[in-house]
Amino acid sequence: NFDNQAGVVLSEKSLNGEFHVLFNMNEELHSFLSRHLFNPTIHHHSTSLIQSFINLKFDPINDVTDNSNKKDCFLDFNNDYITVVCLSDNQLLTANTFAETNFNNISYYVMGIWEKLGFDQNTDNLYISGKSDTKVCVVNELRNLIRNIEYIELKPGITLTDEQIANVPTDLIATLCV
């Protein structure tokens, strides 16, 4: 995610080494953390999110996807940004996080990804997670364009109250799932 050209480009490898996430971090913040913490490990929020979506797709017990449909798109909402992860069979096609709150722009972006990656609006799946004020508007608009839309909830290996689940961002819950 390179929404700001200035900064430090960092790379994070997934736990299983199947993919790398490249991201940009504010140079002053990176410098501060590097000076004040001993050998800090900096993680991008999408790494655990991507891994959790891959695990959901290929977990035979808790599989949320219908594997007869070869392509799946996961759309995670946060109040300040949206993360889109697209998978085909066991391959990560794309993952991107962008800062956007206008539901028309989000819908346009998602449909652009579907077109570029050859998704079929009648057979492929869109899975929705997270929370934000724009989620309902985006999903309502996408329902006019995409046939298979489902809500998913990540299930961490620890017990969380309903209030905690409602208030904790999906990427933090994903970290508890990986």
GROMACS .gro file of C-alpha atoms in nm:
model
  178
    1ASN     CA    1   0.000   0.000   0.000
    2PHE     CA    2   0.173   0.308  -0.124
    3ASP     CA    3  -0.079   0.584  -0.069
    4ASN     CA    4   0.204   0.813   0.037
    5GLN     CA    5   0.517   0.822  -0.179
    6ALA     CA    6   0.742   0.926   0.111
    7GLY     CA    7   0.831   0.665   0.368
    8VAL     CA    8   1.001   0.333   0.416
    9VAL     CA    9   0.896   0.032   0.209
   10LEU     CA   10   0.877  -0.280   0.425
   11SER     CA   11   0.820  -0.646   0.342
   12GLU     CA   12   0.652  -0.908   0.555
   13LYS     CA   13   0.652  -1.279   0.477
   14SER     CA   14   0.350  -1.490   0.571
   15LEU     CA   15   0.394  -1.755   0.839
   16ASN     CA   16   0.402  -2.034   0.581
   17GLY     CA   17   0.618  -1.835   0.338
   18GLU     CA   18   0.361  -1.852   0.058
   19PHE     CA   19   0.334  -1.476   0.006
   20HIS     CA   20   0.497  -1.144   0.091
   21VAL     CA   21   0.319  -0.821   0.178
   22LEU     CA   22   0.490  -0.499   0.071
   23PHE     CA   23   0.380  -0.185   0.250
   24ASN     CA   24   0.480   0.172   0.311
   25MET     CA   25   0.538   0.316   0.658
   26ASN     CA   26   0.585   0.675   0.762
   27GLU     CA   27   0.960   0.737   0.782
   28GLU     CA   28   0.945   0.929   1.111
   29LEU     CA   29   0.736   0.657   1.277
   30HIS     CA   30   0.969   0.385   1.148
   31SER     CA   31   1.272   0.577   1.272
   32PHE     CA   32   1.112   0.630   1.614
   33LEU     CA   33   1.024   0.261   1.653
   34SER     CA   34   1.369   0.151   1.536
   35ARG     CA   35   1.543   0.384   1.783
   36HIS     CA   36   1.328   0.302   2.085
   37LEU     CA   37   1.257  -0.069   2.044
   38PHE     CA   38   1.518  -0.342   2.021
   39ASN     CA   39   1.492  -0.499   1.676
   40PRO     CA   40   1.119  -0.430   1.628
   41THR     CA   41   0.910  -0.660   1.412
   42ILE     CA   42   0.661  -0.454   1.217
   43HIS     CA   43   0.356  -0.628   1.075
   44HIS     CA   44   0.101  -0.510   0.823
   45HIS     CA   45  -0.262  -0.567   0.922
   46SER     CA   46  -0.340  -0.749   0.598
   47THR     CA   47  -0.090  -1.035   0.643
   48SER     CA   48  -0.293  -1.215   0.910
   49LEU     CA   49  -0.615  -1.121   0.732
   50ILE     CA   50  -0.497  -1.280   0.405
   51GLN     CA   51  -0.380  -1.593   0.588
   52SER     CA   52  -0.714  -1.621   0.772
   53PHE     CA   53  -0.908  -1.596   0.446
   54ILE     CA   54  -0.684  -1.862   0.288
   55ASN     CA   55  -0.741  -2.084   0.594
   56LEU     CA   56  -1.119  -2.032   0.569
   57LYS     CA   57  -1.116  -2.132   0.204
   58PHE     CA   58  -0.918  -2.451   0.257
   59ASP     CA   59  -1.026  -2.568   0.603
   60PRO     CA   60  -1.229  -2.886   0.538
   61ILE     CA   61  -1.411  -2.856   0.872
   62ASN     CA   62  -1.495  -2.484   0.877
   63ASP     CA   63  -1.489  -2.420   0.502
   64VAL     CA   64  -1.713  -2.121   0.432
   65THR     CA   65  -1.658  -2.135   0.059
   66ASP     CA   66  -1.811  -2.364  -0.196
   67ASN     CA   67  -1.498  -2.506  -0.359
   68SER     CA   68  -1.689  -2.587  -0.678
   69ASN     CA   69  -1.666  -2.212  -0.741
   70LYS     CA   70  -1.302  -2.158  -0.821
   71LYS     CA   71  -1.269  -1.788  -0.735
   72ASP     CA   72  -1.347  -1.614  -0.409
   73CYS     CA   73  -1.321  -1.248  -0.314
   74PHE     CA   74  -1.305  -1.135   0.048
   75LEU     CA   75  -1.394  -0.774   0.129
   76ASP     CA   76  -1.308  -0.655   0.480
   77PHE     CA   77  -1.440  -0.323   0.605
   78ASN     CA   78  -1.276  -0.100   0.861
   79ASN     CA   79  -1.388   0.254   0.942
   80ASP     CA   80  -1.086   0.405   0.764
   81TYR     CA   81  -0.997   0.153   0.497
   82ILE     CA   82  -1.109  -0.147   0.292
   83THR     CA   83  -0.908  -0.464   0.229
   84VAL     CA   84  -0.980  -0.680  -0.078
   85VAL     CA   85  -0.833  -1.032  -0.102
   86CYS     CA   86  -0.897  -1.250  -0.409
   87LEU     CA   87  -0.819  -1.622  -0.428
   88SER     CA   88  -0.843  -1.879  -0.703
   89ASP     CA   89  -0.807  -2.243  -0.604
   90ASN     CA   90  -0.503  -2.231  -0.374
   91GLN     CA   91  -0.350  -1.919  -0.529
   92LEU     CA   92  -0.356  -1.562  -0.401
   93LEU     CA   93  -0.456  -1.344  -0.697
   94THR     CA   94  -0.444  -1.003  -0.532
   95ALA     CA   95  -0.465  -0.831  -0.196
   96ASN     CA   96  -0.495  -0.459  -0.155
   97THR     CA   97  -0.589  -0.217   0.118
   98PHE     CA   98  -0.706   0.130   0.035
   99ALA     CA   99  -0.837   0.426   0.228
  100GLU     CA  100  -1.188   0.496   0.105
  101THR     CA  101  -1.522   0.570   0.268
  102ASN     CA  102  -1.734   0.663  -0.036
  103PHE     CA  103  -1.946   0.356  -0.109
  104ASN     CA  104  -1.969   0.434  -0.483
  105ASN     CA  105  -1.590   0.434  -0.512
  106ILE     CA  106  -1.562   0.110  -0.315
  107SER     CA  107  -1.818  -0.065  -0.536
  108TYR     CA  108  -1.646   0.065  -0.850
  109TYR     CA  109  -1.308  -0.057  -0.725
  110VAL     CA  110  -1.441  -0.405  -0.635
  111MET     CA  111  -1.610  -0.444  -0.973
  112GLY     CA  112  -1.289  -0.329  -1.146
  113ILE     CA  113  -1.096  -0.604  -0.968
  114TRP     CA  114  -1.359  -0.861  -1.066
  115GLU     CA  115  -1.336  -0.755  -1.430
  116LYS     CA  116  -0.954  -0.755  -1.440
  117LEU     CA  117  -0.927  -1.096  -1.270
  118GLY     CA  118  -1.201  -1.259  -1.477
  119PHE     CA  119  -1.444  -1.321  -1.193
  120ASP     CA  120  -1.792  -1.439  -1.292
  121GLN     CA  121  -2.069  -1.236  -1.127
  122ASN     CA  122  -2.306  -1.534  -1.146
  123THR     CA  123  -2.089  -1.811  -1.001
  124ASP     CA  124  -1.798  -1.666  -0.802
  125ASN     CA  125  -1.831  -1.560  -0.439
  126LEU     CA  126  -1.792  -1.235  -0.247
  127TYR     CA  127  -1.746  -1.269   0.129
  128ILE     CA  128  -1.798  -0.967   0.353
  129SER     CA  129  -1.640  -0.910   0.694
  130GLY     CA  130  -1.559  -0.624   0.927
  131LYS     CA  131  -1.760  -0.319   1.009
  132SER     CA  132  -1.801   0.040   0.902
  133ASP     CA  133  -2.071   0.291   0.831
  134THR     CA  134  -2.042   0.239   0.454
  135LYS     CA  135  -2.066  -0.143   0.455
  136VAL     CA  136  -2.445  -0.163   0.421
  137CYS     CA  137  -2.451   0.083   0.128
  138VAL     CA  138  -2.169  -0.100  -0.053
  139VAL     CA  139  -2.325  -0.444  -0.004
  140ASN     CA  140  -2.665  -0.318  -0.121
  141GLU     CA  141  -2.507  -0.179  -0.437
  142LEU     CA  142  -2.297  -0.492  -0.500
  143ARG     CA  143  -2.603  -0.718  -0.458
  144ASN     CA  144  -2.733  -0.565  -0.782
  145LEU     CA  145  -2.416  -0.681  -0.959
  146ILE     CA  146  -2.293  -0.998  -0.783
  147ARG     CA  147  -2.512  -1.300  -0.723
  148ASN     CA  148  -2.327  -1.481  -0.440
  149ILE     CA  149  -2.261  -1.249  -0.145
  150GLU     CA  150  -2.225  -1.382   0.209
  151TYR     CA  151  -2.122  -1.239   0.543
  152ILE     CA  152  -1.846  -1.423   0.729
  153GLU     CA  153  -1.711  -1.394   1.080
  154LEU     CA  154  -1.364  -1.508   1.178
  155LYS     CA  155  -1.357  -1.738   1.479
  156PRO     CA  156  -1.045  -1.696   1.697
  157GLY     CA  157  -0.909  -1.980   1.905
  158ILE     CA  158  -0.986  -1.786   2.223
  159THR     CA  159  -1.313  -1.688   2.384
  160LEU     CA  160  -1.428  -1.332   2.318
  161THR     CA  161  -1.747  -1.173   2.440
  162ASP     CA  162  -2.000  -1.050   2.185
  163GLU     CA  163  -1.904  -0.694   2.278
  164GLN     CA  164  -1.535  -0.763   2.218
  165ILE     CA  165  -1.608  -0.926   1.883
  166ALA     CA  166  -1.822  -0.627   1.784
  167ASN     CA  167  -1.549  -0.376   1.876
  168VAL     CA  168  -1.229  -0.552   1.772
  169PRO     CA  169  -1.120  -0.493   1.410
  170THR     CA  170  -1.121  -0.799   1.185
  171ASP     CA  171  -0.744  -0.787   1.131
  172LEU     CA  172  -0.683  -0.825   1.507
  173ILE     CA  173  -0.928  -1.114   1.525
  174ALA     CA  174  -0.748  -1.264   1.224
  175THR     CA  175  -0.419  -1.241   1.414
  176LEU     CA  176  -0.577  -1.453   1.689
  177CYS     CA  177  -0.693  -1.706   1.425
  178VAL     CA  178  -0.358  -1.760   1.253
   0.00000   0.00000   0.00000
